[in-house]
JSON list of C-alpha atoms in Angstrom, two decimals:
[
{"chain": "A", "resi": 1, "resn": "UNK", "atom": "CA", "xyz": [14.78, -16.97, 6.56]},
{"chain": "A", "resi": 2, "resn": "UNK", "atom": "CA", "xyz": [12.00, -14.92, 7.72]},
{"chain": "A", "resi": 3, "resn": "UNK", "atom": "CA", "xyz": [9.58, -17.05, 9.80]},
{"chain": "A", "resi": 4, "resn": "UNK", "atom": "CA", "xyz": [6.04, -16.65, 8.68]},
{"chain": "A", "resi": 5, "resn": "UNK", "atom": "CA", "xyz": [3.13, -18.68, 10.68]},
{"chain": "A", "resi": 6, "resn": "UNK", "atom": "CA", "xyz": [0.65, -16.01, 10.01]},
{"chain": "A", "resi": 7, "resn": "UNK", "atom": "CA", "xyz": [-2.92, -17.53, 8.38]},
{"chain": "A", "resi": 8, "resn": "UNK", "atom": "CA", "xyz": [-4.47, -14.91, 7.15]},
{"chain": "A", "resi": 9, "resn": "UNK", "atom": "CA", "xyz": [-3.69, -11.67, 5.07]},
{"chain": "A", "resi": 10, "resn": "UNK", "atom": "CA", "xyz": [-5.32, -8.58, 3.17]},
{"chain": "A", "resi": 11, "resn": "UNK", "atom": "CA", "xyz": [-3.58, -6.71, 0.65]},
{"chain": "A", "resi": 12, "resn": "UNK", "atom": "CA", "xyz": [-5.42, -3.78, -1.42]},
{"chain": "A", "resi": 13, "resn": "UNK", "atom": "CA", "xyz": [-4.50, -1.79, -4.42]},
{"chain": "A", "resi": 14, "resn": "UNK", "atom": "CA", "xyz": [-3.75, -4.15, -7.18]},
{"chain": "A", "resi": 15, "resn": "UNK", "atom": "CA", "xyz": [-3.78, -2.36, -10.27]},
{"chain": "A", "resi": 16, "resn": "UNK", "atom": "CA", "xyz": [-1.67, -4.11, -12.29]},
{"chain": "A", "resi": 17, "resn": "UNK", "atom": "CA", "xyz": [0.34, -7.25, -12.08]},
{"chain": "A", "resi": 18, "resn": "UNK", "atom": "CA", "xyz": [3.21, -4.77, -12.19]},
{"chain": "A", "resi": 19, "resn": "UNK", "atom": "CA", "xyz": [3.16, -3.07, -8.73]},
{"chain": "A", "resi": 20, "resn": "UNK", "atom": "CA", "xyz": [4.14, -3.49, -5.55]},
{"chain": "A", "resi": 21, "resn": "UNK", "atom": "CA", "xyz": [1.00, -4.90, -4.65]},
{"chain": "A", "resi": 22, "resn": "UNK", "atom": "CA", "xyz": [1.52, -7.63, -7.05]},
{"chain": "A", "resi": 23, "resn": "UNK", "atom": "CA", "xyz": [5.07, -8.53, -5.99]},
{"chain": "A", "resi": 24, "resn": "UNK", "atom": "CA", "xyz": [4.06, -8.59, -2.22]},
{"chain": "A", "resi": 25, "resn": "UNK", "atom": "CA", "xyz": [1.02, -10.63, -2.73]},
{"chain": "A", "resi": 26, "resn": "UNK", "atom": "CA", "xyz": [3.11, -13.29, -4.46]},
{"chain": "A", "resi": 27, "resn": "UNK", "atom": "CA", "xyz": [5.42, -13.54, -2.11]},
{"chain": "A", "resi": 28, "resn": "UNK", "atom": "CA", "xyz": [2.70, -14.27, 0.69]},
{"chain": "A", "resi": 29, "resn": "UNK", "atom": "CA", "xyz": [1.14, -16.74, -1.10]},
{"chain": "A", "resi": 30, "resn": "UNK", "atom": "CA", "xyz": [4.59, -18.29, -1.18]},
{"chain": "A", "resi": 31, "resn": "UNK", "atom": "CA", "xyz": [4.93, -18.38, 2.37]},
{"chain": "A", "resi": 32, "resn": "UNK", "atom": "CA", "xyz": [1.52, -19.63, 2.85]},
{"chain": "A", "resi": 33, "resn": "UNK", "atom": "CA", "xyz": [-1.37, -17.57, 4.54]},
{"chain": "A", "resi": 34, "resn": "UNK", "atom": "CA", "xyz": [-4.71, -17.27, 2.57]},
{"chain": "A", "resi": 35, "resn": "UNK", "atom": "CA", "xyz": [-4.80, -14.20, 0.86]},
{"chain": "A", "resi": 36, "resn": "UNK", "atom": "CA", "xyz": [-8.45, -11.56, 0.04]},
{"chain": "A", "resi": 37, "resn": "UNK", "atom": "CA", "xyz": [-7.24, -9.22, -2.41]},
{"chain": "A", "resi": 38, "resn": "UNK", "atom": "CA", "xyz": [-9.03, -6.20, -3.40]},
{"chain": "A", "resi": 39, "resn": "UNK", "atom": "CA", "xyz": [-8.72, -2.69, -5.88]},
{"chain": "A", "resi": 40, "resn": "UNK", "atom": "CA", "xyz": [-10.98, -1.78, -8.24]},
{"chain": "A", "resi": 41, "resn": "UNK", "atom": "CA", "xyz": [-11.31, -3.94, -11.61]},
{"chain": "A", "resi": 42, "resn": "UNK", "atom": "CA", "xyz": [-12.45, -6.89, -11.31]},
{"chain": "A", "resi": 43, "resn": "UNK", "atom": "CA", "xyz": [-11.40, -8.40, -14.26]},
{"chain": "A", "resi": 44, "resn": "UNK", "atom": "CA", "xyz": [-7.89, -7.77, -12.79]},
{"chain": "A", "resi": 45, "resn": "UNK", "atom": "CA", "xyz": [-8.44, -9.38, -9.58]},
{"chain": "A", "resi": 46, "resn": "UNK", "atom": "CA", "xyz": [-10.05, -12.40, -10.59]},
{"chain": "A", "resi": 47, "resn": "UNK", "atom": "CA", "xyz": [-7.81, -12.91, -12.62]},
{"chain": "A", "resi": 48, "resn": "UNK", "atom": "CA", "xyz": [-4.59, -12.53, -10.40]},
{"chain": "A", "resi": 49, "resn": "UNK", "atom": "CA", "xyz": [-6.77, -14.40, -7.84]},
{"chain": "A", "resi": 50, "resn": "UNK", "atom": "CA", "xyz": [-6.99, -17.30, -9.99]},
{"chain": "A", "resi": 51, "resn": "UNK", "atom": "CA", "xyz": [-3.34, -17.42, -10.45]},
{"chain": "A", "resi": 52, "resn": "UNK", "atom": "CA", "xyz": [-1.82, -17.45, -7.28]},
{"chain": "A", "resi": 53, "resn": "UNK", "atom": "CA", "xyz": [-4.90, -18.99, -4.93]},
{"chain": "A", "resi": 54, "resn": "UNK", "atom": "CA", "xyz": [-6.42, -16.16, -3.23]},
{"chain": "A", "resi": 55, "resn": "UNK", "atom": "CA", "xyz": [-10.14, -14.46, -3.08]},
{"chain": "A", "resi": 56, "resn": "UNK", "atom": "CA", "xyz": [-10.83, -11.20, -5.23]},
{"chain": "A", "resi": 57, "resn": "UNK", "atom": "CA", "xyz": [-12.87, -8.78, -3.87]},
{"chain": "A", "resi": 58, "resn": "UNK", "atom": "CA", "xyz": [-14.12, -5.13, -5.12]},
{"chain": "A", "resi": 59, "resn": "UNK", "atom": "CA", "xyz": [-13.14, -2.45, -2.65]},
{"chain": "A", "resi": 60, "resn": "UNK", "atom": "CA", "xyz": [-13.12, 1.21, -3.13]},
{"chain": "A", "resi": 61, "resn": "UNK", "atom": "CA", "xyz": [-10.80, 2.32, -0.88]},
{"chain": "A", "resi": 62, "resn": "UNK", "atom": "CA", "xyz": [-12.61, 5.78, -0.05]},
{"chain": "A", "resi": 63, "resn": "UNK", "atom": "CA", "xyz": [-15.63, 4.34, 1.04]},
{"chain": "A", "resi": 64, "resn": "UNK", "atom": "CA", "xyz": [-16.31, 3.29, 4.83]},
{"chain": "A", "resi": 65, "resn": "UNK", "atom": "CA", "xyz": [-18.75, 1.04, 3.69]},
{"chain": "A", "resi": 66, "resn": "UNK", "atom": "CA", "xyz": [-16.60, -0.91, 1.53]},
{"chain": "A", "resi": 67, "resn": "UNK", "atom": "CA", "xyz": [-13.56, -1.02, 3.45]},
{"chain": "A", "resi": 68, "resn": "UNK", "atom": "CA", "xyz": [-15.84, -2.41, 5.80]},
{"chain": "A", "resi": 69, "resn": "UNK", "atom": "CA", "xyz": [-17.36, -5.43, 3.75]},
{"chain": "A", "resi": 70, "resn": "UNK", "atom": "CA", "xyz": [-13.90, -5.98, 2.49]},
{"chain": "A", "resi": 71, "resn": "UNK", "atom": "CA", "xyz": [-12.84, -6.87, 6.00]},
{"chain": "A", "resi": 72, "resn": "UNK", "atom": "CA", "xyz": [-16.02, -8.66, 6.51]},
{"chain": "A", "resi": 73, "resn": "UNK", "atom": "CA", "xyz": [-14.99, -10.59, 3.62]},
{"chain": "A", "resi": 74, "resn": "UNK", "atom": "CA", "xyz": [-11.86, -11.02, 5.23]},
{"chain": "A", "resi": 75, "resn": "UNK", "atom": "CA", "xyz": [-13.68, -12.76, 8.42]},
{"chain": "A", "resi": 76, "resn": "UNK", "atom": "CA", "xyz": [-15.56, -15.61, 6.17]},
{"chain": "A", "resi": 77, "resn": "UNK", "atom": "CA", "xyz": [-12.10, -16.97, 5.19]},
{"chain": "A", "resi": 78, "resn": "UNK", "atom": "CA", "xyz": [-10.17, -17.31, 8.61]},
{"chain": "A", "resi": 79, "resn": "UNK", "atom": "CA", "xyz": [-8.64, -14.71, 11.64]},
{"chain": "A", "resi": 80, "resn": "UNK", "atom": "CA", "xyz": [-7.00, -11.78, 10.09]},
{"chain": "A", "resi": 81, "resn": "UNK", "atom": "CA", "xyz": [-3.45, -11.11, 11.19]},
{"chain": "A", "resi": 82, "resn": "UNK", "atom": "CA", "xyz": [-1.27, -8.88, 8.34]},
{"chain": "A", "resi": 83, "resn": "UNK", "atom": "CA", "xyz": [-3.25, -6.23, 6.17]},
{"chain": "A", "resi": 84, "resn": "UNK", "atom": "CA", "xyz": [-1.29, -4.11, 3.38]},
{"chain": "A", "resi": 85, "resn": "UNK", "atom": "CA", "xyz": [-2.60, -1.17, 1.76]},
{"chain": "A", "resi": 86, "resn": "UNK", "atom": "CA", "xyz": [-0.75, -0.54, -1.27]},
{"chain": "A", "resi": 87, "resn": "UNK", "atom": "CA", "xyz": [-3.54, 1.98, -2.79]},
{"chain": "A", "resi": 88, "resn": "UNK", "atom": "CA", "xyz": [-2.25, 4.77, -4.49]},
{"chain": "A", "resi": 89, "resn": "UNK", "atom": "CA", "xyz": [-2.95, 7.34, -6.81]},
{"chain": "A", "resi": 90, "resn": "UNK", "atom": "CA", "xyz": [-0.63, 9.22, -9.16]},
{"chain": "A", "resi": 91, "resn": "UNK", "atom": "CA", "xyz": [-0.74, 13.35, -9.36]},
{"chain": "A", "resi": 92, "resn": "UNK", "atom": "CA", "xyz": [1.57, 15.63, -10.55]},
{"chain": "A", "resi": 93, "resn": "UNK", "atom": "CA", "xyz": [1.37, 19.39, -11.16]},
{"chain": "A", "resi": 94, "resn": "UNK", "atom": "CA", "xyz": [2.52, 22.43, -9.70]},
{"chain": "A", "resi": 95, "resn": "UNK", "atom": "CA", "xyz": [-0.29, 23.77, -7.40]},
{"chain": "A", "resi": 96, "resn": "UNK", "atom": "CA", "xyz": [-1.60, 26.58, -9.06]},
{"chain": "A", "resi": 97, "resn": "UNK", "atom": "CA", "xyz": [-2.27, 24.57, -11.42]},
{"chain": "A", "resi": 98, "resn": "UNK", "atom": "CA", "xyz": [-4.17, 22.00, -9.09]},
{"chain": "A", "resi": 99, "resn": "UNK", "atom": "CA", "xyz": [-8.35, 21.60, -9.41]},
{"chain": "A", "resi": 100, "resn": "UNK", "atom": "CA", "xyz": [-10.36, 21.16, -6.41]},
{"chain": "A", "resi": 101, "resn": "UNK", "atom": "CA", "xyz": [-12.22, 17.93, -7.17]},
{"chain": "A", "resi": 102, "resn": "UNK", "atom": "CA", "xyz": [-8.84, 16.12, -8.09]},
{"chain": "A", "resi": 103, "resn": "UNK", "atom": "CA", "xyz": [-6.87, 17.71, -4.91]},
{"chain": "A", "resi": 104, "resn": "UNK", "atom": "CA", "xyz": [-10.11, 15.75, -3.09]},
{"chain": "A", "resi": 105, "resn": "UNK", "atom": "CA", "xyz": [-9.89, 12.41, -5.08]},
{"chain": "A", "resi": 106, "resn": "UNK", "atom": "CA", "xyz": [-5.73, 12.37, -4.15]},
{"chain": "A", "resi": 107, "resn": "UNK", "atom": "CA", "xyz": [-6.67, 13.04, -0.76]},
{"chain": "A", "resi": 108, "resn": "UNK", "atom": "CA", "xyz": [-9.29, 10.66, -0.57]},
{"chain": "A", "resi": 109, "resn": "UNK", "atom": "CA", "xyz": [-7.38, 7.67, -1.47]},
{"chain": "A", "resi": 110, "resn": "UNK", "atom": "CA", "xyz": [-4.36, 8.60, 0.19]},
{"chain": "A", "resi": 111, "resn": "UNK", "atom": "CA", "xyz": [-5.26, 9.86, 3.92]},
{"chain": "A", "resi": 112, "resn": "UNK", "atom": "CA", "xyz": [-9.21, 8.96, 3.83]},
{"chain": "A", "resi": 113, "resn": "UNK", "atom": "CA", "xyz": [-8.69, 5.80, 2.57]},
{"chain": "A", "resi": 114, "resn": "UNK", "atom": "CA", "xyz": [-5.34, 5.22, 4.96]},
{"chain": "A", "resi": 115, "resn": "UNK", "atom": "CA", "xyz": [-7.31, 6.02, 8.12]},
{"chain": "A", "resi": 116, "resn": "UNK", "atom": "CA", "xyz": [-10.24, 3.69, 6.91]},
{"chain": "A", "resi": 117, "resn": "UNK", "atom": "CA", "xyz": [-8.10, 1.19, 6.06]},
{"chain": "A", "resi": 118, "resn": "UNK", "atom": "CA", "xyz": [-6.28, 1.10, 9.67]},
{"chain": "A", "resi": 119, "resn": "UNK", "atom": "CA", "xyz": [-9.57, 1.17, 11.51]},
{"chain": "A", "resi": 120, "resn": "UNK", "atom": "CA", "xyz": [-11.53, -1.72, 9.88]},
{"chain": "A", "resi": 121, "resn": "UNK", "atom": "CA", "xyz": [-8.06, -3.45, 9.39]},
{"chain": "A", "resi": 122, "resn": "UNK", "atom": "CA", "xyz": [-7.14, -3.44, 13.53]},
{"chain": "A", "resi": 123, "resn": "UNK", "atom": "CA", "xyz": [-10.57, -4.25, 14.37]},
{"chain": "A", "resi": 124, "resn": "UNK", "atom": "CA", "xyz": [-10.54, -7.25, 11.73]},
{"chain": "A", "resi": 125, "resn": "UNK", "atom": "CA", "xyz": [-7.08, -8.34, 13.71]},
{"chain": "A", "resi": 126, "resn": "UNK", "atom": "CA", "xyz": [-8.85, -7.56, 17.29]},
{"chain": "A", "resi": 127, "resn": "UNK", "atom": "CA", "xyz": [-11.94, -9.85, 16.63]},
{"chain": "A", "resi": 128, "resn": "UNK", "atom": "CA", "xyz": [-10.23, -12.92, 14.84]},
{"chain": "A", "resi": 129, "resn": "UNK", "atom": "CA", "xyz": [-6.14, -13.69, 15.57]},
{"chain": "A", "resi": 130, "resn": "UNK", "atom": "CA", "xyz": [-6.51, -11.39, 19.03]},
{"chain": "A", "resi": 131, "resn": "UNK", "atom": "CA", "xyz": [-2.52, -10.47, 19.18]},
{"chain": "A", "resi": 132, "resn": "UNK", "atom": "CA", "xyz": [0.53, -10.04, 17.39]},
{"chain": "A", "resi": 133, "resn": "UNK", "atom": "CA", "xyz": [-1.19, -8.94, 13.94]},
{"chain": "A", "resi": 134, "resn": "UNK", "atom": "CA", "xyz": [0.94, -6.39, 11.57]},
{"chain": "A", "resi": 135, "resn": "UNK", "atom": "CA", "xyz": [-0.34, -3.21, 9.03]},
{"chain": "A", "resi": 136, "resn": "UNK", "atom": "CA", "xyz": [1.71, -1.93, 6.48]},
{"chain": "A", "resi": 137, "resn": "UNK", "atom": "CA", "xyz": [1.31, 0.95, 4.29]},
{"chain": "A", "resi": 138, "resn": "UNK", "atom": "CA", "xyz": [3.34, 1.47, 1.15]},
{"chain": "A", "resi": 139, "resn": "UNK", "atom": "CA", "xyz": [4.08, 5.39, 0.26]},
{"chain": "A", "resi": 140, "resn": "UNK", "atom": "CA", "xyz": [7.01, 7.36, -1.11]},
{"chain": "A", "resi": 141, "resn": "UNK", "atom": "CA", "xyz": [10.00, 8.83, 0.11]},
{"chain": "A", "resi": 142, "resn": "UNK", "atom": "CA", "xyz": [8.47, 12.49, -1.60]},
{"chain": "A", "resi": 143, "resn": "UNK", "atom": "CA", "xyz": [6.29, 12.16, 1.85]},
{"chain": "A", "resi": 144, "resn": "UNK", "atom": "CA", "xyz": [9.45, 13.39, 3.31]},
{"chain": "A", "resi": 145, "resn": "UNK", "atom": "CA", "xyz": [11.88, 15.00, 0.67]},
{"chain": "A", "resi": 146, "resn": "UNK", "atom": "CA", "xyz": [10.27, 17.76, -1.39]},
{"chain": "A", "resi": 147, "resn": "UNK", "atom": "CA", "xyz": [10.24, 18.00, -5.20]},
{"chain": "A", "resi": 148, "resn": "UNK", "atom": "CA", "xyz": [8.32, 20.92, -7.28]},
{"chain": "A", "resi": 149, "resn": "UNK", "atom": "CA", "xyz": [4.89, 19.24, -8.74]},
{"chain": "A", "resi": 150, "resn": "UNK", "atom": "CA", "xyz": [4.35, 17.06, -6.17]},
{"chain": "A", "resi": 151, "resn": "UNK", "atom": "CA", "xyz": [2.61, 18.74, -3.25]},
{"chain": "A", "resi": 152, "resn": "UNK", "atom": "CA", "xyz": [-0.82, 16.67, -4.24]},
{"chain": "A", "resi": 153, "resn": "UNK", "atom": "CA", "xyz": [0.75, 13.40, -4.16]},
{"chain": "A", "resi": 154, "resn": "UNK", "atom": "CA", "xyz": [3.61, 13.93, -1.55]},
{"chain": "A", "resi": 155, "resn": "UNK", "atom": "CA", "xyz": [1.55, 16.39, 0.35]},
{"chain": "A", "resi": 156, "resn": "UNK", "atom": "CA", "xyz": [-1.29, 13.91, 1.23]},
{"chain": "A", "resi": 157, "resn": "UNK", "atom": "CA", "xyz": [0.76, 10.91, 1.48]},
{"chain": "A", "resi": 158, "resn": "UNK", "atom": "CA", "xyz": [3.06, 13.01, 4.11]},
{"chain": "A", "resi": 159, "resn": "UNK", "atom": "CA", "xyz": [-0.30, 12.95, 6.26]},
{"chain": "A", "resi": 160, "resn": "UNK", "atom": "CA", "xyz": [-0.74, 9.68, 6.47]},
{"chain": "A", "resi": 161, "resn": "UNK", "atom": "CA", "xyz": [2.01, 9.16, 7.81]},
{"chain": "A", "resi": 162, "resn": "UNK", "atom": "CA", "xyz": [1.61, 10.89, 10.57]},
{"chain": "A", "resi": 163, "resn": "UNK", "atom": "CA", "xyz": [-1.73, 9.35, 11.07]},
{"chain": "A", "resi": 164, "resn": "UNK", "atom": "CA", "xyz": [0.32, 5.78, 10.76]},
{"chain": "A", "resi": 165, "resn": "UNK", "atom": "CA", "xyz": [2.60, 6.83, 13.48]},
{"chain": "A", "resi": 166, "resn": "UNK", "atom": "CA", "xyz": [-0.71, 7.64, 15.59]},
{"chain": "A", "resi": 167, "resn": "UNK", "atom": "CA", "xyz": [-1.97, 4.63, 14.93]},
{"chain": "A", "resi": 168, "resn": "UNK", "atom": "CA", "xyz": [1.04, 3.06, 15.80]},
{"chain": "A", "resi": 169, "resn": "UNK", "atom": "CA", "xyz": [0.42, 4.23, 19.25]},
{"chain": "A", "resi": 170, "resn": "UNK", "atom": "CA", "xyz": [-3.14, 3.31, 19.31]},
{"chain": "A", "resi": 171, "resn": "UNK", "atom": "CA", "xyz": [-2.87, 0.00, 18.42]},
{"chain": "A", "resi": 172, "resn": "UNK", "atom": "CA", "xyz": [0.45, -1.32, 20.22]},
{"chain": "A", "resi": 173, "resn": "UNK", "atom": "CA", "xyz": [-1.35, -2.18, 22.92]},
{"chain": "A", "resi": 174, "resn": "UNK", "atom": "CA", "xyz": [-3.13, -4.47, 21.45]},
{"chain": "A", "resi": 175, "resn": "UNK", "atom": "CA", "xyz": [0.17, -6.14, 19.87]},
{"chain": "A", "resi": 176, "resn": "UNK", "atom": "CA", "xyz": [-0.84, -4.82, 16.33]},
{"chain": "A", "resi": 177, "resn": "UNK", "atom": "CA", "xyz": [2.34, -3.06, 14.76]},
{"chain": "A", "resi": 178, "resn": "UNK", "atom": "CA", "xyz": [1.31, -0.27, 12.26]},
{"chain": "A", "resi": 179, "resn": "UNK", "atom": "CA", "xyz": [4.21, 0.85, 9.56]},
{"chain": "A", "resi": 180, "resn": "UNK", "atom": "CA", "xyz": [4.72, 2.59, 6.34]},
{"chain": "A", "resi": 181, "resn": "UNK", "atom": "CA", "xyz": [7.52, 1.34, 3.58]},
{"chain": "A", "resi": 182, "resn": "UNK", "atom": "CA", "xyz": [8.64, 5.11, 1.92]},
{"chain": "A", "resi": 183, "resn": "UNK", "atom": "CA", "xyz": [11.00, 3.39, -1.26]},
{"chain": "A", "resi": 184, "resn": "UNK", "atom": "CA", "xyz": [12.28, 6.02, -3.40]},
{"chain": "A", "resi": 185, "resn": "UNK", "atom": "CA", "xyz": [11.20, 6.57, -7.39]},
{"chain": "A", "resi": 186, "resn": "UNK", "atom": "CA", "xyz": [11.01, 2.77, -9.04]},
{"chain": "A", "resi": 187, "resn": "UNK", "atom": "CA", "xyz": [10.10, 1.39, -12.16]},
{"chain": "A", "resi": 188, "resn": "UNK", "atom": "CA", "xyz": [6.39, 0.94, -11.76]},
{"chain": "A", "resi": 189, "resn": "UNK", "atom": "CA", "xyz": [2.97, 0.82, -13.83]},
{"chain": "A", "resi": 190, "resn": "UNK", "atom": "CA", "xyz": [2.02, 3.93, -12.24]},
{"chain": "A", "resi": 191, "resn": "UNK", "atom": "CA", "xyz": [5.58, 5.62, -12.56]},
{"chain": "A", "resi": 192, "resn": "UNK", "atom": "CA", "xyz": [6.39, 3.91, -15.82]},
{"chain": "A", "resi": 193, "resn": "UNK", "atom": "CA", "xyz": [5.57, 7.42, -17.81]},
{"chain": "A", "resi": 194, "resn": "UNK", "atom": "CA", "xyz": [7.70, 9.23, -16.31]},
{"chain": "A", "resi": 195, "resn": "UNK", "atom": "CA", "xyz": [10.46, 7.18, -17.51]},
{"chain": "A", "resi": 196, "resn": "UNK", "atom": "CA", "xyz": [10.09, 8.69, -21.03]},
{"chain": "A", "resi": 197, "resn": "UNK", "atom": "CA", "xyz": [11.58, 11.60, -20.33]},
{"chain": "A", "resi": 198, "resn": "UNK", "atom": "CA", "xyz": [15.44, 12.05, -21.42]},
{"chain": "A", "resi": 199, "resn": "UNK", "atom": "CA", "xyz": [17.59, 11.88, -18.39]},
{"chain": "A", "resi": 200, "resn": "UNK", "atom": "CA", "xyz": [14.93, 11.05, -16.00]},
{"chain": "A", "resi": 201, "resn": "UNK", "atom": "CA", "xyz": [16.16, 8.05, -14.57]},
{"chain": "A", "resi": 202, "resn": "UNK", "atom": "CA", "xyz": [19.89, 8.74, -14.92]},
{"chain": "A", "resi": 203, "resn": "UNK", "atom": "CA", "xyz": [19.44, 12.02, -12.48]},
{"chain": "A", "resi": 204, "resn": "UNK", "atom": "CA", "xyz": [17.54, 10.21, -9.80]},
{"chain": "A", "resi": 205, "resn": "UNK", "atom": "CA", "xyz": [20.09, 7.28, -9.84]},
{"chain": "A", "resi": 206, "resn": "UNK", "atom": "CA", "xyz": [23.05, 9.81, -9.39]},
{"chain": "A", "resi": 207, "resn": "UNK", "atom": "CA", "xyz": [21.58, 11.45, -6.28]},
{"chain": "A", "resi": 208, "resn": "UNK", "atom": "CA", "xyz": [21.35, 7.91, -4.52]},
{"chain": "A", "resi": 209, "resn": "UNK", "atom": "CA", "xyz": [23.61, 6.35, -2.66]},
{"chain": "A", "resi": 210, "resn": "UNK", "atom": "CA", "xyz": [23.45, 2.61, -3.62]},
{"chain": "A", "resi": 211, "resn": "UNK", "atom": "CA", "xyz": [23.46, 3.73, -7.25]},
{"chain": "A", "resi": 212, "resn": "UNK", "atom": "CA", "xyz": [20.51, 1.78, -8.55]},
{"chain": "A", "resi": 213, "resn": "UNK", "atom": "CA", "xyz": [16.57, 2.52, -8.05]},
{"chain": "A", "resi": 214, "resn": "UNK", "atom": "CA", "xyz": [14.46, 1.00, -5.44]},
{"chain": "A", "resi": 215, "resn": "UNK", "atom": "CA", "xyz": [12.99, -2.66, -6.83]},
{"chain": "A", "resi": 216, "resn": "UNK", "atom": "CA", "xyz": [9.96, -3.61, -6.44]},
{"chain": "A", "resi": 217, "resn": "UNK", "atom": "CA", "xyz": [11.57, -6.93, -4.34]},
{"chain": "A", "resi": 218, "resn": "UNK", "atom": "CA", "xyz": [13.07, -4.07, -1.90]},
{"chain": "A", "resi": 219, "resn": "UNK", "atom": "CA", "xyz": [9.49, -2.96, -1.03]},
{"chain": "A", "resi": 220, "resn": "UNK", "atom": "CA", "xyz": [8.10, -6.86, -0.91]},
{"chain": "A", "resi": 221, "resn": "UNK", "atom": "CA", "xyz": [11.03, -7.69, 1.27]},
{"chain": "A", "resi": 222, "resn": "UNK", "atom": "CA", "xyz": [10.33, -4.94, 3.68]},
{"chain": "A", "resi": 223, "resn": "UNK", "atom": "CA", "xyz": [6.78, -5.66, 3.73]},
{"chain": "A", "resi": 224, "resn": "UNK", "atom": "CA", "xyz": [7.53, -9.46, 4.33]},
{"chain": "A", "resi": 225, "resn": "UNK", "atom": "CA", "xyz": [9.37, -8.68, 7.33]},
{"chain": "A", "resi": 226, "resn": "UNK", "atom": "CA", "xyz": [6.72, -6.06, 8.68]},
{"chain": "A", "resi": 227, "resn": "UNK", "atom": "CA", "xyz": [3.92, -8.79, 8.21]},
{"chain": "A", "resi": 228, "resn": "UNK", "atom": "CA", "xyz": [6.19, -11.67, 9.68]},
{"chain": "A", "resi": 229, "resn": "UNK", "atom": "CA", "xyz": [6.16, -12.56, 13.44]},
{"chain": "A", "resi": 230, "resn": "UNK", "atom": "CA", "xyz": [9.61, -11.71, 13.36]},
{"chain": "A", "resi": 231, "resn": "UNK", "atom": "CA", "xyz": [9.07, -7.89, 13.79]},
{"chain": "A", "resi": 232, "resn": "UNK", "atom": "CA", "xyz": [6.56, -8.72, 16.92]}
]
């Protein structure tokens, strides 16, 4: 049982209530901190708010600004100790094929908004619980292993994690612990169409190990542990 005694956490990026955000969220408000949620419609959020007890607010990820007054939003409800940024955005194509403003959008929400979302996140932590808080970021495992059309979406992703592991270093000594969850492909809103194609699923499952996909629960339990004061 993982012991949990944390009052206060921050998840971004719900876009559906099939994601990883989703699952994670629910399984914090299980183990009892108050929960600010943000993404971007917020139809969406209010109504996941409403179902599981939290506070919806609008955040573009990309903007200091709003990161900001997320955080700040953050501070009206209690001392900040576990923020998750589960923002993502999905891109595939080979890259001459890639456009200049969408290369900058992918890169936006994925390293921008990752380095944004560490800074105002730690300082949140700093100025209300003071020690031992936790940030997790969810990526992919195509951050590490290369596949052809995803240099966009892998490419940026692989840069934030090296900023993570920077952070990492930053922030230790002020007890916050800074990590990335990398799960490999799984059945997802956002990777849901990918699942159409014939053979798709049955090629990724045969070059892994455990013989199944990552589950959503795999991601939600690594995050739980991350967050917990377990992994202090």
């Amino acid at each position: 049982m993982i012991g949990f005694d944390a009052k206060l956490a921050a998840v971004i990026g719900l876009s559906s209530g099939h994601s990883f955000a989703a699952v994670i969220l629910r399984r914090l408000a299980n183990a009892g901190p108050g929960l600010i949620i943000a993404g971007h419609r917020q139809e969406k959020l209010d109504s996941f708010a409403a179902d599981i007890g939290a506070v919806a607010k609008t955040c573009d990820i990309t903007a200091a600004i709003s990161v900001h007054d997320l955080f700040e939003t953050a501070a009206e409800h209690g001392s900040l100790q576990i923020a998750v940024n589960a923002a993502g955005i999905n891109h595939a194509a080979p890259i001459r094929k890639l456009d200049a403003d969408v290369i900058r959008k992918v890169v936006d929400v994925h390293f921008l908004g990752t380095l944004l979302f560490i800074k105002h996140a730690a300082a949140a932590i700093i100025r209300g619980a003071g020690n031992c808080g936790s940030i997790v970021s969810i990526s992919t495992l195509t951050a590490t292993v290369a596949g052809e059309g995803l240099a966009l979406y892998a490419g940026s992703k692989a840069g934030a994690h090296h900023a993570i592991r920077v952070a990492a270093l930053e922030n230790g000594r002020a007890a916050i612990r800074v990590n990335t969850i990398a799960p490999g492909l799984s059945r997802t809103a956002m990777s849901e169409q990918y699942f159409a194609y014939p053979g798709f699923e049955s090629a990724f499952v045969a070059e892994t190990p455990l013989g199944r996909l990552a589950r959503d629960a795999d991601v939600a339990d690594a995050a739980m542990w991350l967050a917990s004061a377990q992994s202090c």
